[in-house]
């Protein structure tokens, strides 16, 4: 899944994983778990995350390679938040090649900047099960509480306005070049990320179905 922060990658990746029995692998969730558990990786990644900058590629690549080797990823996986640089995309190609796997497709969710700022300012995340809410458009049933696991919802530390602006600049400079990278490989499919959660999922389903029928 490609797209700026707040485009809906996490929401859609989690729905896709449920629908097709795949693993949802979110680099941001894995990093936040490491920060919370105060692991060596978490301690190294945290300052970058707090500033809205990218964590160095090598830390991410080791973490992702380990996660992608877990048993639940054998039936396939949706990558969310990774790769985020051309160097990461090239490393992912190498990793998939070594494990005799292939990327079936890259879905780009496009959302304009003012909509992103609005969405992120009202985003709440469950620290336990990683479900994402939005106070106006996808509120929890009980205020401040996760519908799925009952944990208290939090606003992410990197969703203060100045950090969000930094993350958007980092996206434009370092991640947007991936669009051309995957376009040139014929893998990129674009979906308008503003048409609503259900309609985006329908559009993704049509793409996934088409890819499966082509196999
Ligand atoms: P996300 O939850 O995807 O918005 O990621 C939150 C933060 O984690 C980012 O702002 C980065 O600091 C870091 N991060 C997540 N994924 C990556 C990645 N693939 N490469 C580098 N840093 C990442």
PDB file of C-alpha atoms and ligand atoms in Angstrom:
ATOM      1  CA  UNK A   1       0.000   0.000   0.000  1.00  0.00           C
ATOM      2  CA  UNK A   2       1.420   3.354  -1.012  1.00  0.00           C
ATOM      3  CA  UNK A   3       0.166   6.802  -0.179  1.00  0.00           C
ATOM      4  CA  UNK A   4       0.772   9.747   2.120  1.00  0.00           C
ATOM      5  CA  UNK A   5       0.232   9.501   5.879  1.00  0.00           C
ATOM      6  CA  UNK A   6      -3.501   9.435   6.602  1.00  0.00           C
ATOM      7  CA  UNK A   7      -4.471   8.132   3.145  1.00  0.00           C
ATOM      8  CA  UNK A   8      -6.137   5.059   4.674  1.00  0.00           C
ATOM      9  CA  UNK A   9      -3.394   2.480   4.098  1.00  0.00           C
ATOM     10  CA  UNK A  10      -3.688   0.965   7.589  1.00  0.00           C
ATOM     11  CA  UNK A  11      -7.493   0.807   7.544  1.00  0.00           C
ATOM     12  CA  UNK A  12      -7.571  -0.824   4.116  1.00  0.00           C
ATOM     13  CA  UNK A  13      -4.627  -3.164   4.746  1.00  0.00           C
ATOM     14  CA  UNK A  14      -6.288  -4.476   7.872  1.00  0.00           C
ATOM     15  CA  UNK A  15      -9.601  -5.046   6.030  1.00  0.00           C
ATOM     16  CA  UNK A  16      -7.762  -6.771   3.173  1.00  0.00           C
ATOM     17  CA  UNK A  17      -5.894  -9.050   5.581  1.00  0.00           C
ATOM     18  CA  UNK A  18      -9.203 -10.094   7.173  1.00  0.00           C
ATOM     19  CA  UNK A  19     -10.930 -10.592   3.841  1.00  0.00           C
ATOM     20  CA  UNK A  20      -8.204 -12.709   2.201  1.00  0.00           C
ATOM     21  CA  UNK A  21      -6.556 -14.337   5.216  1.00  0.00           C
ATOM     22  CA  UNK A  22      -3.245 -12.576   4.686  1.00  0.00           C
ATOM     23  CA  UNK A  23      -0.915 -11.003   7.250  1.00  0.00           C
ATOM     24  CA  UNK A  24      -1.131  -7.223   7.656  1.00  0.00           C
ATOM     25  CA  UNK A  25       2.449  -6.017   8.068  1.00  0.00           C
ATOM     26  CA  UNK A  26       2.674  -2.387   9.122  1.00  0.00           C
ATOM     27  CA  UNK A  27       6.185  -1.034   9.612  1.00  0.00           C
ATOM     28  CA  UNK A  28       4.828   1.864  11.709  1.00  0.00           C
ATOM     29  CA  UNK A  29       2.901  -0.494  14.056  1.00  0.00           C
ATOM     30  CA  UNK A  30       5.956  -2.744  14.441  1.00  0.00           C
ATOM     31  CA  UNK A  31       8.130   0.270  15.272  1.00  0.00           C
ATOM     32  CA  UNK A  32       5.601   1.651  17.770  1.00  0.00           C
ATOM     33  CA  UNK A  33       5.428  -1.799  19.456  1.00  0.00           C
ATOM     34  CA  UNK A  34       9.234  -1.747  19.766  1.00  0.00           C
ATOM     35  CA  UNK A  35       9.176   1.769  21.204  1.00  0.00           C
ATOM     36  CA  UNK A  36       6.496   0.783  23.731  1.00  0.00           C
ATOM     37  CA  UNK A  37       8.404  -2.355  24.744  1.00  0.00           C
ATOM     38  CA  UNK A  38      11.627  -0.307  24.915  1.00  0.00           C
ATOM     39  CA  UNK A  39      13.631  -2.769  22.797  1.00  0.00           C
ATOM     40  CA  UNK A  40      17.044  -1.884  21.322  1.00  0.00           C
ATOM     41  CA  UNK A  41      15.343  -1.210  17.979  1.00  0.00           C
ATOM     42  CA  UNK A  42      12.674   0.910  19.671  1.00  0.00           C
ATOM     43  CA  UNK A  43      15.297   3.030  21.425  1.00  0.00           C
ATOM     44  CA  UNK A  44      17.172   3.636  18.171  1.00  0.00           C
ATOM     45  CA  UNK A  45      14.043   4.341  16.102  1.00  0.00           C
ATOM     46  CA  UNK A  46      12.234   6.600  18.543  1.00  0.00           C
ATOM     47  CA  UNK A  47      14.088   9.917  17.988  1.00  0.00           C
ATOM     48  CA  UNK A  48      13.504   9.708  14.230  1.00  0.00           C
ATOM     49  CA  UNK A  49       9.824   8.899  14.685  1.00  0.00           C
ATOM     50  CA  UNK A  50       9.309  11.764  17.115  1.00  0.00           C
ATOM     51  CA  UNK A  51      10.786  14.191  14.576  1.00  0.00           C
ATOM     52  CA  UNK A  52       8.650  12.773  11.740  1.00  0.00           C
ATOM     53  CA  UNK A  53      11.755  11.543   9.892  1.00  0.00           C
ATOM     54  CA  UNK A  54      12.374   8.138   8.391  1.00  0.00           C
ATOM     55  CA  UNK A  55      14.116   5.520  10.503  1.00  0.00           C
ATOM     56  CA  UNK A  56      17.400   4.381   8.821  1.00  0.00           C
ATOM     57  CA  UNK A  57      16.860   1.778   6.115  1.00  0.00           C
ATOM     58  CA  UNK A  58      18.971  -0.976   7.679  1.00  0.00           C
ATOM     59  CA  UNK A  59      16.924  -1.010  10.898  1.00  0.00           C
ATOM     60  CA  UNK A  60      13.717  -1.219   8.882  1.00  0.00           C
ATOM     61  CA  UNK A  61      14.992  -3.890   6.518  1.00  0.00           C
ATOM     62  CA  UNK A  62      16.098  -6.242   9.299  1.00  0.00           C
ATOM     63  CA  UNK A  63      12.766  -5.750  11.103  1.00  0.00           C
ATOM     64  CA  UNK A  64      10.717  -6.375   7.941  1.00  0.00           C
ATOM     65  CA  UNK A  65      12.719  -9.422   6.831  1.00  0.00           C
ATOM     66  CA  UNK A  66      12.130 -10.993  10.238  1.00  0.00           C
ATOM     67  CA  UNK A  67       8.420 -10.172  10.193  1.00  0.00           C
ATOM     68  CA  UNK A  68       7.893 -11.438   6.646  1.00  0.00           C
ATOM     69  CA  UNK A  69       9.436 -14.775   7.655  1.00  0.00           C
ATOM     70  CA  UNK A  70       6.788 -15.409  10.355  1.00  0.00           C
ATOM     71  CA  UNK A  71       4.403 -18.345   9.733  1.00  0.00           C
ATOM     72  CA  UNK A  72       1.310 -16.140   9.328  1.00  0.00           C
ATOM     73  CA  UNK A  73       2.933 -14.423   6.336  1.00  0.00           C
ATOM     74  CA  UNK A  74       3.265 -17.661   4.348  1.00  0.00           C
ATOM     75  CA  UNK A  75      -0.203 -17.311   2.845  1.00  0.00           C
ATOM     76  CA  UNK A  76       0.671 -13.815   1.624  1.00  0.00           C
ATOM     77  CA  UNK A  77       0.827 -10.364   3.162  1.00  0.00           C
ATOM     78  CA  UNK A  78      -0.165  -6.746   2.704  1.00  0.00           C
ATOM     79  CA  UNK A  79       2.669  -4.299   3.293  1.00  0.00           C
ATOM     80  CA  UNK A  80       1.632  -1.004   4.831  1.00  0.00           C
ATOM     81  CA  UNK A  81       4.176   1.812   5.317  1.00  0.00           C
ATOM     82  CA  UNK A  82       6.984  -0.168   3.711  1.00  0.00           C
ATOM     83  CA  UNK A  83       8.830   0.355   1.410  1.00  0.00           C
ATOM     84  CA  UNK A  84       9.199   4.104   1.887  1.00  0.00           C
ATOM     85  CA  UNK A  85      12.343   4.840  -0.117  1.00  0.00           C
ATOM     86  CA  UNK A  86      13.622   3.597  -3.457  1.00  0.00           C
ATOM     87  CA  UNK A  87      16.502   1.911  -1.575  1.00  0.00           C
ATOM     88  CA  UNK A  88      13.950   0.017   0.564  1.00  0.00           C
ATOM     89  CA  UNK A  89      11.989  -0.980  -2.566  1.00  0.00           C
ATOM     90  CA  UNK A  90      15.155  -2.361  -4.167  1.00  0.00           C
ATOM     91  CA  UNK A  91      16.003  -4.248  -0.983  1.00  0.00           C
ATOM     92  CA  UNK A  92      12.449  -5.627  -0.904  1.00  0.00           C
ATOM     93  CA  UNK A  93      12.849  -6.854  -4.496  1.00  0.00           C
ATOM     94  CA  UNK A  94      16.035  -8.661  -3.426  1.00  0.00           C
ATOM     95  CA  UNK A  95      14.396 -10.171  -0.366  1.00  0.00           C
ATOM     96  CA  UNK A  96      11.362 -11.407  -2.324  1.00  0.00           C
ATOM     97  CA  UNK A  97      13.619 -12.824  -5.007  1.00  0.00           C
ATOM     98  CA  UNK A  98      15.629 -14.776  -2.405  1.00  0.00           C
ATOM     99  CA  UNK A  99      12.448 -16.192  -0.868  1.00  0.00           C
ATOM    100  CA  UNK A 100      10.925 -16.907  -4.319  1.00  0.00           C
ATOM    101  CA  UNK A 101       8.022 -14.544  -3.835  1.00  0.00           C
ATOM    102  CA  UNK A 102       6.628 -11.746  -5.976  1.00  0.00           C
ATOM    103  CA  UNK A 103       4.774  -8.507  -5.482  1.00  0.00           C
ATOM    104  CA  UNK A 104       1.331  -8.937  -7.052  1.00  0.00           C
ATOM    105  CA  UNK A 105       0.591  -5.246  -7.100  1.00  0.00           C
ATOM    106  CA  UNK A 106       1.077  -1.827  -5.563  1.00  0.00           C
ATOM    107  CA  UNK A 107      -2.000   0.157  -4.613  1.00  0.00           C
ATOM    108  CA  UNK A 108      -1.620   3.912  -4.386  1.00  0.00           C
ATOM    109  CA  UNK A 109      -4.275   5.725  -2.351  1.00  0.00           C
ATOM    110  CA  UNK A 110      -4.373   9.380  -3.413  1.00  0.00           C
ATOM    111  CA  UNK A 111      -5.705  11.983  -0.955  1.00  0.00           C
ATOM    112  CA  UNK A 112      -5.168  15.786  -1.143  1.00  0.00           C
ATOM    113  CA  UNK A 113      -3.083  17.485   1.547  1.00  0.00           C
ATOM    114  CA  UNK A 114      -5.873  19.498   3.225  1.00  0.00           C
ATOM    115  CA  UNK A 115      -7.913  16.312   3.669  1.00  0.00           C
ATOM    116  CA  UNK A 116      -4.883  14.545   5.176  1.00  0.00           C
ATOM    117  CA  UNK A 117      -4.347  17.322   7.706  1.00  0.00           C
ATOM    118  CA  UNK A 118      -8.009  17.140   8.699  1.00  0.00           C
ATOM    119  CA  UNK A 119      -7.976  13.338   9.024  1.00  0.00           C
ATOM    120  CA  UNK A 120      -4.773  13.134  11.050  1.00  0.00           C
ATOM    121  CA  UNK A 121      -5.786  15.839  13.505  1.00  0.00           C
ATOM    122  CA  UNK A 122      -8.736  13.656  14.574  1.00  0.00           C
ATOM    123  CA  UNK A 123      -7.101  10.244  14.362  1.00  0.00           C
ATOM    124  CA  UNK A 124      -7.138   7.926  17.375  1.00  0.00           C
ATOM    125  CA  UNK A 125      -5.214   4.655  17.499  1.00  0.00           C
ATOM    126  CA  UNK A 126      -5.535   1.601  19.700  1.00  0.00           C
ATOM    127  CA  UNK A 127      -2.112   0.916  21.238  1.00  0.00           C
ATOM    128  CA  UNK A 128      -3.069  -2.736  21.796  1.00  0.00           C
ATOM    129  CA  UNK A 129      -4.676  -4.037  18.580  1.00  0.00           C
ATOM    130  CA  UNK A 130      -3.711  -1.111  16.282  1.00  0.00           C
ATOM    131  CA  UNK A 131      -7.258  -0.368  15.084  1.00  0.00           C
ATOM    132  CA  UNK A 132      -7.526   3.165  13.711  1.00  0.00           C
ATOM    133  CA  UNK A 133     -10.431   5.571  14.346  1.00  0.00           C
ATOM    134  CA  UNK A 134     -11.269   9.098  13.186  1.00  0.00           C
ATOM    135  CA  UNK A 135     -13.362  11.232  15.514  1.00  0.00           C
ATOM    136  CA  UNK A 136     -15.610  12.630  12.728  1.00  0.00           C
ATOM    137  CA  UNK A 137     -15.765   9.868  10.118  1.00  0.00           C
ATOM    138  CA  UNK A 138     -14.961   6.569  11.929  1.00  0.00           C
ATOM    139  CA  UNK A 139     -15.596   7.180  15.642  1.00  0.00           C
ATOM    140  CA  UNK A 140     -15.467   4.344  18.198  1.00  0.00           C
ATOM    141  CA  UNK A 141     -18.845   3.225  19.608  1.00  0.00           C
ATOM    142  CA  UNK A 142     -17.794   4.309  23.110  1.00  0.00           C
ATOM    143  CA  UNK A 143     -15.810   7.543  23.238  1.00  0.00           C
ATOM    144  CA  UNK A 144     -12.078   6.964  23.774  1.00  0.00           C
ATOM    145  CA  UNK A 145     -12.409   3.145  23.845  1.00  0.00           C
ATOM    146  CA  UNK A 146     -11.426   0.573  21.221  1.00  0.00           C
ATOM    147  CA  UNK A 147     -14.492  -1.303  19.843  1.00  0.00           C
ATOM    148  CA  UNK A 148     -12.427  -4.447  19.289  1.00  0.00           C
ATOM    149  CA  UNK A 149     -10.378  -4.885  22.456  1.00  0.00           C
ATOM    150  CA  UNK A 150     -11.650  -2.270  24.932  1.00  0.00           C
ATOM    151  CA  UNK A 151      -8.265  -0.516  25.365  1.00  0.00           C
ATOM    152  CA  UNK A 152      -8.065   3.250  25.870  1.00  0.00           C
ATOM    153  CA  UNK A 153      -7.458   4.985  22.506  1.00  0.00           C
ATOM    154  CA  UNK A 154      -4.494   7.337  22.071  1.00  0.00           C
ATOM    155  CA  UNK A 155      -3.450  10.109  19.774  1.00  0.00           C
ATOM    156  CA  UNK A 156      -0.062   9.266  18.284  1.00  0.00           C
ATOM    157  CA  UNK A 157       2.835  11.452  19.452  1.00  0.00           C
ATOM    158  CA  UNK A 158       3.796  12.195  15.836  1.00  0.00           C
ATOM    159  CA  UNK A 159       0.390  13.673  14.992  1.00  0.00           C
ATOM    160  CA  UNK A 160       1.060  17.153  16.325  1.00  0.00           C
ATOM    161  CA  UNK A 161       0.572  19.627  13.421  1.00  0.00           C
ATOM    162  CA  UNK A 162       4.271  20.499  12.968  1.00  0.00           C
ATOM    163  CA  UNK A 163       5.322  16.820  12.968  1.00  0.00           C
ATOM    164  CA  UNK A 164       2.523  15.985  10.495  1.00  0.00           C
ATOM    165  CA  UNK A 165       3.807  18.722   8.163  1.00  0.00           C
ATOM    166  CA  UNK A 166       7.316  17.281   8.421  1.00  0.00           C
ATOM    167  CA  UNK A 167       5.998  13.755   7.653  1.00  0.00           C
ATOM    168  CA  UNK A 168       4.223  15.104   4.566  1.00  0.00           C
ATOM    169  CA  UNK A 169       7.463  16.758   3.327  1.00  0.00           C
ATOM    170  CA  UNK A 170       9.377  13.537   3.963  1.00  0.00           C
ATOM    171  CA  UNK A 171       6.681  11.636   2.026  1.00  0.00           C
ATOM    172  CA  UNK A 172       6.961  13.978  -0.979  1.00  0.00           C
ATOM    173  CA  UNK A 173      10.763  13.886  -1.029  1.00  0.00           C
ATOM    174  CA  UNK A 174      11.526  10.262  -0.189  1.00  0.00           C
ATOM    175  CA  UNK A 175       8.428   8.109  -0.748  1.00  0.00           C
ATOM    176  CA  UNK A 176       6.606   9.712  -3.715  1.00  0.00           C
ATOM    177  CA  UNK A 177       9.487   8.672  -6.062  1.00  0.00           C
ATOM    178  CA  UNK A 178       8.286   5.084  -5.496  1.00  0.00           C
ATOM    179  CA  UNK A 179       5.264   5.831  -7.667  1.00  0.00           C
ATOM    180  CA  UNK A 180       7.495   6.104 -10.754  1.00  0.00           C
ATOM    181  CA  UNK A 181       9.506   3.085  -9.583  1.00  0.00           C
ATOM    182  CA  UNK A 182       6.451   0.806  -9.464  1.00  0.00           C
ATOM    183  CA  UNK A 183       4.804   2.450 -12.479  1.00  0.00           C
ATOM    184  CA  UNK A 184       7.830   1.475 -14.571  1.00  0.00           C
ATOM    185  CA  UNK A 185       7.444  -2.134 -13.380  1.00  0.00           C
ATOM    186  CA  UNK A 186       3.772  -2.110 -14.427  1.00  0.00           C
ATOM    187  CA  UNK A 187       2.634  -2.815 -10.843  1.00  0.00           C
ATOM    188  CA  UNK A 188       1.057   0.493  -9.819  1.00  0.00           C
ATOM    189  CA  UNK A 189      -2.729   0.894  -9.512  1.00  0.00           C
ATOM    190  CA  UNK A 190      -4.243   4.149  -8.289  1.00  0.00           C
ATOM    191  CA  UNK A 191      -7.409   4.451  -6.210  1.00  0.00           C
ATOM    192  CA  UNK A 192      -9.001   7.728  -5.117  1.00  0.00           C
ATOM    193  CA  UNK A 193      -8.666   7.596  -1.317  1.00  0.00           C
ATOM    194  CA  UNK A 194     -11.455  10.142  -0.741  1.00  0.00           C
ATOM    195  CA  UNK A 195     -14.455   8.052  -1.865  1.00  0.00           C
ATOM    196  CA  UNK A 196     -15.106   6.456   1.553  1.00  0.00           C
ATOM    197  CA  UNK A 197     -13.745   3.394   3.354  1.00  0.00           C
ATOM    198  CA  UNK A 198     -16.262   0.909   1.885  1.00  0.00           C
ATOM    199  CA  UNK A 199     -15.928   2.087  -1.715  1.00  0.00           C
ATOM    200  CA  UNK A 200     -12.124   2.066  -1.515  1.00  0.00           C
ATOM    201  CA  UNK A 201     -12.275  -1.521  -0.252  1.00  0.00           C
ATOM    202  CA  UNK A 202     -14.601  -2.472  -3.141  1.00  0.00           C
ATOM    203  CA  UNK A 203     -12.172  -0.921  -5.619  1.00  0.00           C
ATOM    204  CA  UNK A 204      -9.280  -2.824  -4.032  1.00  0.00           C
ATOM    205  CA  UNK A 205     -11.327  -6.054  -4.130  1.00  0.00           C
ATOM    206  CA  UNK A 206     -11.864  -5.634  -7.860  1.00  0.00           C
ATOM    207  CA  UNK A 207      -8.110  -5.213  -8.378  1.00  0.00           C
ATOM    208  CA  UNK A 208      -7.219  -8.209  -6.206  1.00  0.00           C
ATOM    209  CA  UNK A 209      -9.860 -10.358  -7.910  1.00  0.00           C
ATOM    210  CA  UNK A 210      -8.542  -9.319 -11.329  1.00  0.00           C
ATOM    211  CA  UNK A 211      -4.968 -10.185 -10.273  1.00  0.00           C
ATOM    212  CA  UNK A 212      -6.084 -13.594  -8.978  1.00  0.00           C
ATOM    213  CA  UNK A 213      -8.001 -14.406 -12.140  1.00  0.00           C
ATOM    214  CA  UNK A 214      -4.945 -13.507 -14.191  1.00  0.00           C
ATOM    215  CA  UNK A 215      -2.805 -16.115 -12.345  1.00  0.00           C
TER     216      UNK A 215
HETATM  217  P1  LIG B   1       3.470   5.212   9.946  1.00  0.00           P
HETATM  218  O1  LIG B   1       2.729   4.572  11.051  1.00  0.00           O
HETATM  219  O2  LIG B   1       3.593   4.349   8.710  1.00  0.00           O
HETATM  220  O3  LIG B   1       2.981   6.601   9.627  1.00  0.00           O
HETATM  221  O4  LIG B   1       4.988   5.390  10.465  1.00  0.00           O
HETATM  222  C1  LIG B   1       5.292   6.177  11.601  1.00  0.00           C
HETATM  223  C2  LIG B   1       6.779   6.518  11.615  1.00  0.00           C
HETATM  224  O5  LIG B   1       7.549   5.317  11.676  1.00  0.00           O
HETATM  225  C3  LIG B   1       7.297   7.248  10.387  1.00  0.00           C
HETATM  226  O6  LIG B   1       7.089   8.647  10.455  1.00  0.00           O
HETATM  227  C4  LIG B   1       8.764   6.867  10.413  1.00  0.00           C
HETATM  228  O7  LIG B   1       9.479   7.614  11.402  1.00  0.00           O
HETATM  229  C5  LIG B   1       8.716   5.428  10.874  1.00  0.00           C
HETATM  230  N1  LIG B   1       8.586   4.481   9.749  1.00  0.00           N
HETATM  231  C6  LIG B   1       7.536   3.660   9.473  1.00  0.00           C
HETATM  232  N2  LIG B   1       7.775   2.916   8.395  1.00  0.00           N
HETATM  233  C7  LIG B   1       9.023   3.265   7.965  1.00  0.00           C
HETATM  234  C8  LIG B   1       9.831   2.863   6.862  1.00  0.00           C
HETATM  235  N3  LIG B   1       9.415   1.938   5.979  1.00  0.00           N
HETATM  236  N4  LIG B   1      11.041   3.451   6.730  1.00  0.00           N
HETATM  237  C9  LIG B   1      11.488   4.372   7.603  1.00  0.00           C
HETATM  238  N5  LIG B   1      10.777   4.812   8.652  1.00  0.00           N
HETATM  239  C10 LIG B   1       9.541   4.261   8.831  1.00  0.00           C
END
